[in-house]
Amino acid sequence: MLMLGMMKALALTLGGAAADEGRRTCVYFGSRRDCGSGGYSRIRERERERDHPSDLWQSEGEEEQFCFYSSGEEAGSPPLPQVDGRAAERLHPHIMAANGTSDILSSAFLAVEYVDAVLPENPLQPSLKHAWGYMLDNYTKFQIATWGSLIVHEFIYFLFCLPGFLFQFLPFMQKYKIQQDKPETWEKQWTCFKMLLFNHFVIQFPLICGTYYFTEFFSIPYDWDSMPRWTSLLARCFGCAVVEDTWHYFLHRILHHRRIYKYIHKVHHEFTAPFGMQAEYAHPLETIILGAGFFIGIMIFCNHVFFLWAWVAFRLLETIDVHSGYDIPLNPLHLIPFYAGARFHDFHHMNFVGNYASTFTWWDKLLNTDNQYNKYLEKQGGKKEQ
Ligand SMILES: [Zn+2]
Ligand SMILES: [Zn+2]
């Protein structure tokens, strides 16, 4: 069922069946017969629920064809995508005329929503709704944006660091340590912790204070009804990760330039065998320079204050994982296509050259900056075989 849904979603994405018309989007074009009786009644149900009637109907012989419109994020998932470009053009010429990047993006989001429609409801939804309502009733937007973001950042950072921190005391986890000849020491971890607190509260907190003004300027909603679905959150986080990874690759490479390396980036490379807490151990200027990549994606993809927190959580999870120093089996993050992982970034700390990207491997592959890493892997493979 899920596979079928994904295939349909893919067909919708590739076919570009969605098209903008002002603020509305044609999310489904087809006939009653194509969507089957179940899909047809779902369309009608959504029309009633969301007050977005299908306002384009036309009889073609015995077949009734229509275009179902909906607006932005509220768009319902299409019941059964049918890609019939010629028929669409005949029925509504400018649907096909508006065929560009925005169409592909909106189709991709709708495809994700389609997948969401075939998955079961989240059982935690009522509790989350209650908690969110309590927060909105008892705190101002400024308090939520400022203190909420600070708490989310601090709580998630140290929570995600905890497993890696505990691994050093568990003998059976030592076989997963990447650089086994360089164990963590209390001295290094204490130095790192002190620098972290300075960075978090002196450099990052003033930036966090800008969150409220950012959400006001871009009219980012806080209410429960505008809350994006988790599939949309995931897709948007992935989009942000692609943008951040690109920024990180090129700026990180520049920071490694021999003329400026010693002034800024050297701090992050103080420990050649990384550990989770080291993820944000960096010169204040690096926190600002590389941290800018975190905000660019937000400008493009943010549609709710909750998304800001979801992206913070995703980015922290990823950066702490790649700095953990442990390559644990069955790590779900490796399900992400082209995910770099701990071994990839660990090599960067060990070797100083190559593997500059933060999340994905494609930039290093494309620009051949992973060649030293590949040779190292070959060598390691050869040693194991002997
Ligand atoms: Zn570096
Ligand atoms: Zn690093």
Short mmCIF file of C-alpha atoms and ligand atoms in Angstrom, two decimals:
data_model
loop_
_atom_site.label_atom_id
_atom_site.label_comp_id
_atom_site.label_asym_id
_atom_site.label_seq_id
_atom_site.Cartn_x
_atom_site.Cartn_y
_atom_site.Cartn_z
CA MET A 1 0.00 0.00 0.00
CA LEU A 2 2.82 2.35 0.98
CA MET A 3 4.77 1.45 -2.15
CA LEU A 4 1.68 2.08 -4.26
CA GLY A 5 1.24 5.46 -2.60
CA MET A 6 4.87 6.37 -3.18
CA MET A 7 4.68 5.35 -6.84
CA LYS A 8 1.60 7.48 -7.29
CA ALA A 9 3.32 10.33 -5.49
CA LEU A 10 6.35 9.97 -7.75
CA ALA A 11 4.11 10.01 -10.81
CA LEU A 12 2.55 13.21 -9.55
CA THR A 13 5.96 14.78 -8.92
CA LEU A 14 7.46 13.83 -12.27
CA GLY A 15 4.33 14.65 -14.19
CA GLY A 16 4.01 18.10 -12.67
CA ALA A 17 0.28 17.64 -12.24
CA ALA A 18 0.21 20.49 -9.78
CA ALA A 19 0.22 24.04 -11.06
CA ASP A 20 -0.08 27.41 -9.36
CA GLU A 21 -2.96 29.67 -10.10
CA GLY A 22 -2.45 32.76 -7.99
CA ARG A 23 -2.34 31.49 -4.42
CA ARG A 24 -4.13 28.29 -5.31
CA THR A 25 -2.74 25.05 -6.58
CA CYS A 26 -4.30 22.48 -8.82
CA VAL A 27 -3.57 19.34 -6.83
CA TYR A 28 -5.41 16.87 -8.97
CA PHE A 29 -6.50 16.77 -12.51
CA GLY A 30 -8.48 13.84 -13.76
CA SER A 31 -11.78 12.13 -14.00
CA ARG A 32 -14.15 10.49 -11.57
CA ARG A 33 -13.33 7.13 -13.09
CA ASP A 34 -9.57 7.60 -12.57
CA CYS A 35 -9.76 8.25 -8.86
CA GLY A 36 -12.21 5.44 -8.14
CA SER A 37 -15.23 5.78 -5.92
CA GLY A 38 -13.14 6.09 -2.69
CA GLY A 39 -10.88 8.80 -4.07
CA TYR A 40 -13.83 10.66 -5.56
CA SER A 41 -15.67 10.82 -2.25
CA ARG A 42 -12.44 11.95 -0.52
CA ILE A 43 -12.20 14.88 -2.92
CA ARG A 44 -15.77 15.83 -2.18
CA GLU A 45 -15.20 15.44 1.56
CA ARG A 46 -12.19 17.79 1.46
CA GLU A 47 -14.17 20.30 -0.53
CA ARG A 48 -16.75 20.44 2.22
CA GLU A 49 -14.19 20.44 5.05
CA ARG A 50 -11.89 23.09 3.68
CA ASP A 51 -14.26 25.13 1.63
CA HIS A 52 -12.19 24.81 -1.53
CA PRO A 53 -14.64 23.61 -4.15
CA SER A 54 -13.43 22.07 -7.34
CA ASP A 55 -14.42 24.93 -9.55
CA LEU A 56 -13.37 23.54 -12.85
CA TRP A 57 -15.61 20.83 -14.20
CA GLN A 58 -16.18 19.79 -17.74
CA SER A 59 -17.96 16.88 -19.38
CA GLU A 60 -15.94 15.11 -22.03
CA GLY A 61 -18.23 12.60 -23.68
CA GLU A 62 -19.33 10.32 -20.92
CA GLU A 63 -16.46 11.28 -18.67
CA GLU A 64 -16.66 14.10 -16.21
CA GLN A 65 -13.28 15.79 -15.78
CA PHE A 66 -12.26 18.24 -13.12
CA CYS A 67 -9.43 20.09 -11.51
CA PHE A 68 -9.38 20.12 -7.73
CA TYR A 69 -7.91 23.31 -6.28
CA SER A 70 -6.58 23.93 -2.86
CA SER A 71 -4.38 26.62 -1.35
CA GLY A 72 -0.76 26.24 -0.23
CA GLU A 73 -0.06 23.95 2.72
CA GLU A 74 -3.71 23.21 3.23
CA ALA A 75 -3.76 21.32 0.00
CA GLY A 76 -5.26 17.89 0.50
CA SER A 77 -3.39 14.89 -0.77
CA PRO A 78 -4.46 13.92 -4.25
CA PRO A 79 -6.68 10.86 -4.34
CA LEU A 80 -5.08 9.32 -7.40
CA PRO A 81 -2.70 11.31 -9.55
CA GLN A 82 -3.30 11.08 -13.22
CA VAL A 83 -0.79 12.69 -15.53
CA ASP A 84 -2.52 13.63 -18.74
CA GLY A 85 -0.82 16.75 -20.05
CA ARG A 86 -2.78 17.11 -23.31
CA ALA A 87 -6.13 16.74 -21.60
CA ALA A 88 -5.12 19.23 -18.92
CA GLU A 89 -4.01 21.74 -21.51
CA ARG A 90 -7.24 21.35 -23.42
CA LEU A 91 -9.27 21.85 -20.31
CA HIS A 92 -7.23 24.58 -18.69
CA PRO A 93 -4.34 25.89 -20.81
CA HIS A 94 -2.52 27.90 -18.15
CA ILE A 95 -2.24 24.90 -15.83
CA MET A 96 0.46 23.53 -18.07
CA ALA A 97 1.91 26.97 -18.87
CA ALA A 98 3.00 27.51 -15.28
CA ASN A 99 5.56 24.76 -15.36
CA GLY A 100 8.78 25.65 -13.55
CA THR A 101 10.86 25.06 -10.44
CA SER A 102 8.06 26.21 -8.15
CA ASP A 103 5.77 23.61 -9.72
CA ILE A 104 8.29 20.87 -9.13
CA LEU A 105 8.74 21.97 -5.51
CA SER A 106 5.02 22.24 -4.85
CA SER A 107 4.48 18.88 -6.55
CA ALA A 108 7.19 17.37 -4.35
CA PHE A 109 5.48 18.70 -1.22
CA LEU A 110 2.14 17.42 -2.42
CA ALA A 111 3.69 14.05 -3.18
CA VAL A 112 4.97 13.94 0.41
CA GLU A 113 1.48 14.81 1.62
CA TYR A 114 0.12 11.98 -0.48
CA VAL A 115 2.44 9.52 1.29
CA ASP A 116 1.28 11.01 4.58
CA ALA A 117 -2.35 10.38 3.62
CA VAL A 118 -1.78 6.63 3.36
CA LEU A 119 -0.04 6.42 6.76
CA PRO A 120 -1.97 5.98 10.05
CA GLU A 121 -2.72 8.93 12.35
CA ASN A 122 -0.16 9.88 15.02
CA PRO A 123 -1.50 8.53 18.37
CA LEU A 124 0.31 11.32 20.28
CA GLN A 125 -1.55 14.04 18.36
CA PRO A 126 -4.17 14.88 21.08
CA SER A 127 -1.51 15.18 23.82
CA LEU A 128 0.70 17.34 21.64
CA LYS A 129 -2.25 19.54 20.72
CA HIS A 130 -3.09 20.00 24.41
CA ALA A 131 0.53 20.85 25.33
CA TRP A 132 0.86 23.27 22.40
CA GLY A 133 -2.42 24.97 23.37
CA TYR A 134 -1.21 25.33 26.98
CA MET A 135 2.00 26.97 25.79
CA LEU A 136 0.14 29.43 23.55
CA ASP A 137 -2.31 30.32 26.33
CA ASN A 138 0.34 30.93 28.98
CA TYR A 139 3.27 32.50 27.18
CA THR A 140 3.72 35.38 24.75
CA LYS A 141 5.10 34.88 21.26
CA PHE A 142 8.33 36.58 22.34
CA GLN A 143 8.74 34.21 25.28
CA ILE A 144 8.00 31.16 23.11
CA ALA A 145 10.40 32.24 20.35
CA THR A 146 13.23 33.25 22.71
CA TRP A 147 13.09 31.01 25.77
CA GLY A 148 11.44 28.13 23.89
CA SER A 149 14.21 28.14 21.27
CA LEU A 150 16.93 28.38 23.93
CA ILE A 151 15.46 25.46 25.91
CA VAL A 152 15.00 23.37 22.74
CA HIS A 153 18.60 24.03 21.70
CA GLU A 154 20.20 23.32 25.11
CA PHE A 155 18.00 20.34 25.95
CA ILE A 156 18.41 18.65 22.57
CA TYR A 157 22.15 19.36 22.35
CA PHE A 158 23.03 17.72 25.65
CA LEU A 159 20.41 14.97 25.25
CA PHE A 160 21.92 13.91 21.91
CA CYS A 161 25.44 14.15 23.37
CA LEU A 162 24.52 11.83 26.22
CA PRO A 163 24.73 8.43 24.43
CA GLY A 164 28.20 9.20 23.00
CA PHE A 165 29.32 10.46 26.41
CA LEU A 166 28.14 7.23 28.09
CA PHE A 167 29.77 4.99 25.45
CA GLN A 168 33.23 5.78 26.88
CA PHE A 169 32.26 3.92 30.09
CA LEU A 170 30.83 0.87 28.28
CA PRO A 171 33.57 -1.62 27.32
CA PHE A 172 31.36 -3.42 24.77
CA MET A 173 30.89 -0.15 22.84
CA GLN A 174 34.64 0.33 22.36
CA LYS A 175 34.65 -1.89 19.28
CA TYR A 176 32.55 0.79 17.54
CA LYS A 177 34.97 3.63 18.40
CA ILE A 178 36.49 4.86 15.14
CA GLN A 179 39.90 6.04 16.40
CA GLN A 180 40.45 3.45 19.10
CA ASP A 181 43.96 4.67 19.85
CA LYS A 182 42.64 8.09 20.95
CA PRO A 183 40.15 7.69 23.83
CA GLU A 184 38.23 10.62 25.28
CA THR A 185 39.83 12.28 28.31
CA TRP A 186 38.22 14.28 31.12
CA GLU A 187 40.54 17.18 30.41
CA LYS A 188 39.46 17.45 26.76
CA GLN A 189 35.79 17.09 27.61
CA TRP A 190 35.95 19.73 30.35
CA THR A 191 37.75 22.19 28.04
CA CYS A 192 35.13 21.53 25.39
CA PHE A 193 32.23 21.97 27.85
CA LYS A 194 33.50 25.39 29.03
CA MET A 195 33.92 26.64 25.46
CA LEU A 196 30.45 25.32 24.60
CA LEU A 197 28.79 27.28 27.39
CA PHE A 198 30.57 30.43 26.23
CA ASN A 199 29.49 29.84 22.62
CA HIS A 200 25.91 28.94 23.52
CA PHE A 201 25.24 31.88 25.83
CA VAL A 202 27.51 34.64 24.55
CA ILE A 203 27.41 34.02 20.77
CA GLN A 204 24.31 31.95 20.02
CA PHE A 205 21.87 33.35 22.58
CA PRO A 206 21.90 36.91 21.13
CA LEU A 207 21.13 35.32 17.74
CA ILE A 208 18.30 33.29 19.30
CA CYS A 209 16.86 36.57 20.64
CA GLY A 210 16.25 37.53 17.01
CA THR A 211 13.91 34.57 16.47
CA TYR A 212 10.79 36.48 17.53
CA TYR A 213 11.53 39.39 15.15
CA PHE A 214 12.26 36.93 12.35
CA THR A 215 8.90 35.17 12.82
CA GLU A 216 7.07 38.50 12.98
CA PHE A 217 8.80 39.87 9.87
CA PHE A 218 8.02 36.78 7.79
CA SER A 219 4.57 36.22 9.41
CA ILE A 220 5.54 32.75 10.60
CA PRO A 221 2.51 31.25 12.38
CA TYR A 222 2.52 29.79 15.92
CA ASP A 223 -1.01 28.32 16.03
CA TRP A 224 -1.85 24.62 16.12
CA ASP A 225 -4.02 24.64 12.98
CA SER A 226 -1.13 25.82 10.79
CA MET A 227 1.20 23.17 12.21
CA PRO A 228 2.81 21.29 9.29
CA ARG A 229 2.43 17.53 9.17
CA TRP A 230 5.48 15.50 10.16
CA THR A 231 6.07 14.43 6.56
CA SER A 232 6.20 18.08 5.55
CA LEU A 233 8.58 18.77 8.46
CA LEU A 234 10.87 15.97 7.30
CA ALA A 235 10.82 17.13 3.67
CA ARG A 236 11.55 20.72 4.71
CA CYS A 237 14.35 19.61 7.05
CA PHE A 238 15.85 17.68 4.15
CA GLY A 239 15.62 20.83 1.99
CA CYS A 240 17.33 22.88 4.73
CA ALA A 241 20.02 20.20 5.08
CA VAL A 242 20.78 20.37 1.34
CA VAL A 243 21.17 24.16 1.52
CA GLU A 244 23.21 24.06 4.75
CA ASP A 245 25.43 21.28 3.44
CA THR A 246 26.27 23.31 0.33
CA TRP A 247 27.06 26.42 2.36
CA HIS A 248 29.08 24.38 4.84
CA TYR A 249 31.13 22.62 2.14
CA PHE A 250 32.36 25.79 0.43
CA LEU A 251 32.79 27.97 3.52
CA HIS A 252 34.46 25.14 5.43
CA ARG A 253 36.88 24.68 2.52
CA ILE A 254 37.68 28.38 2.57
CA LEU A 255 38.29 28.21 6.34
CA HIS A 256 40.88 25.52 5.62
CA HIS A 257 42.84 27.87 3.35
CA ARG A 258 46.40 27.98 4.72
CA ARG A 259 46.31 31.77 5.09
CA ILE A 260 43.28 31.86 7.38
CA TYR A 261 43.10 28.37 8.90
CA LYS A 262 45.14 29.23 12.01
CA TYR A 263 42.99 32.26 12.86
CA ILE A 264 39.54 30.62 12.98
CA HIS A 265 39.04 26.96 12.07
CA LYS A 266 42.06 25.63 13.98
CA VAL A 267 39.99 25.78 17.18
CA HIS A 268 37.49 23.19 15.88
CA HIS A 269 40.40 20.92 14.92
CA GLU A 270 41.98 21.04 18.38
CA PHE A 271 40.85 17.46 18.99
CA THR A 272 41.85 15.03 16.24
CA ALA A 273 39.53 12.32 17.55
CA PRO A 274 36.14 14.00 17.86
CA PHE A 275 33.44 13.33 20.47
CA GLY A 276 29.77 14.43 20.36
CA MET A 277 30.12 17.54 22.52
CA GLN A 278 32.75 18.86 20.11
CA ALA A 279 30.11 19.45 17.41
CA GLU A 280 29.76 23.14 18.34
CA TYR A 281 33.27 23.59 19.74
CA ALA A 282 34.52 26.33 17.47
CA HIS A 283 35.89 29.84 17.27
CA PRO A 284 33.06 32.40 17.75
CA LEU A 285 33.63 33.67 14.19
CA GLU A 286 33.24 30.12 12.85
CA THR A 287 29.98 29.78 14.78
CA ILE A 288 28.72 32.82 12.86
CA ILE A 289 30.26 31.98 9.44
CA LEU A 290 29.28 28.31 9.23
CA GLY A 291 26.15 28.92 11.33
CA ALA A 292 24.82 31.24 8.60
CA GLY A 293 24.10 28.14 6.51
CA PHE A 294 21.64 27.08 9.18
CA PHE A 295 19.56 30.23 8.61
CA ILE A 296 19.53 30.30 4.78
CA GLY A 297 17.38 27.16 4.60
CA ILE A 298 14.99 28.65 7.15
CA MET A 299 14.40 31.67 4.89
CA ILE A 300 13.28 29.29 2.14
CA PHE A 301 11.46 26.52 3.98
CA CYS A 302 10.15 27.88 7.31
CA ASN A 303 6.35 27.76 7.52
CA HIS A 304 5.78 27.46 11.29
CA VAL A 305 7.67 28.17 14.50
CA PHE A 306 7.59 24.43 15.23
CA PHE A 307 9.54 23.85 12.03
CA LEU A 308 12.34 26.05 13.43
CA TRP A 309 12.63 23.70 16.38
CA ALA A 310 12.37 20.61 14.18
CA TRP A 311 15.23 21.90 12.03
CA VAL A 312 17.31 22.73 15.13
CA ALA A 313 16.73 19.15 16.35
CA PHE A 314 17.56 17.61 12.97
CA ARG A 315 20.75 19.63 12.51
CA LEU A 316 21.94 18.97 16.06
CA LEU A 317 21.22 15.25 15.73
CA GLU A 318 23.23 15.14 12.50
CA THR A 319 26.23 17.19 13.67
CA ILE A 320 26.48 15.38 17.02
CA ASP A 321 26.24 12.03 15.25
CA VAL A 322 29.08 12.82 12.82
CA HIS A 323 31.25 14.07 15.70
CA SER A 324 30.38 11.21 18.06
CA GLY A 325 33.54 9.25 17.28
CA TYR A 326 31.47 6.04 17.21
CA ASP A 327 30.13 4.25 14.14
CA ILE A 328 27.32 2.28 15.71
CA PRO A 329 25.45 -0.36 13.66
CA LEU A 330 21.83 0.16 12.54
CA ASN A 331 22.12 3.94 12.85
CA PRO A 332 18.81 5.14 11.32
CA LEU A 333 20.46 8.35 10.04
CA HIS A 334 22.18 6.21 7.41
CA LEU A 335 18.76 5.73 5.79
CA ILE A 336 19.09 9.33 4.56
CA PRO A 337 20.34 9.23 0.95
CA PHE A 338 24.04 10.20 0.63
CA TYR A 339 24.35 10.68 4.41
CA ALA A 340 28.03 11.20 5.33
CA GLY A 341 28.08 9.77 8.86
CA ALA A 342 30.63 9.57 11.67
CA ARG A 343 33.43 7.76 9.79
CA PHE A 344 33.35 10.39 7.04
CA HIS A 345 33.73 13.39 9.35
CA ASP A 346 36.00 11.56 11.78
CA PHE A 347 38.44 11.21 8.88
CA HIS A 348 38.32 14.99 8.33
CA HIS A 349 39.39 15.55 11.96
CA MET A 350 42.11 12.91 11.69
CA ASN A 351 43.45 13.98 8.29
CA PHE A 352 42.61 17.75 8.16
CA VAL A 353 42.26 17.53 4.37
CA GLY A 354 39.15 16.37 2.47
CA ASN A 355 35.57 15.47 3.50
CA TYR A 356 34.51 19.09 4.00
CA ALA A 357 30.73 18.62 3.76
CA SER A 358 28.58 18.47 6.88
CA THR A 359 25.71 16.12 6.02
CA PHE A 360 25.97 14.61 2.55
CA THR A 361 28.76 13.12 0.49
CA TRP A 362 27.87 14.52 -2.94
CA TRP A 363 29.95 17.74 -2.91
CA ASP A 364 33.10 15.89 -1.86
CA LYS A 365 32.45 13.23 -4.50
CA LEU A 366 31.72 15.78 -7.19
CA LEU A 367 34.78 17.93 -6.45
CA ASN A 368 37.01 14.95 -5.68
CA THR A 369 37.83 16.08 -2.15
CA ASP A 370 37.06 12.60 -0.82
CA ASN A 371 39.93 10.91 -2.72
CA GLN A 372 42.20 10.71 0.33
CA TYR A 373 39.34 9.22 2.32
CA ASN A 374 38.66 6.61 -0.37
CA LYS A 375 42.34 5.64 -0.46
CA TYR A 376 42.31 5.36 3.33
CA LEU A 377 39.24 3.10 3.20
CA GLU A 378 40.92 0.92 0.56
CA LYS A 379 44.00 0.62 2.77
CA GLN A 380 41.88 -0.27 5.79
CA GLY A 381 39.97 -2.85 3.71
CA GLY A 382 43.28 -4.36 2.54
CA LYS A 383 44.55 -4.61 6.15
CA LYS A 384 41.37 -6.40 7.25
CA GLU A 385 41.67 -8.94 4.41
CA GLN A 386 45.26 -9.83 5.38
ZN ZN B 1 37.69 21.40 9.12
ZN ZN B 2 34.00 18.77 12.89
#
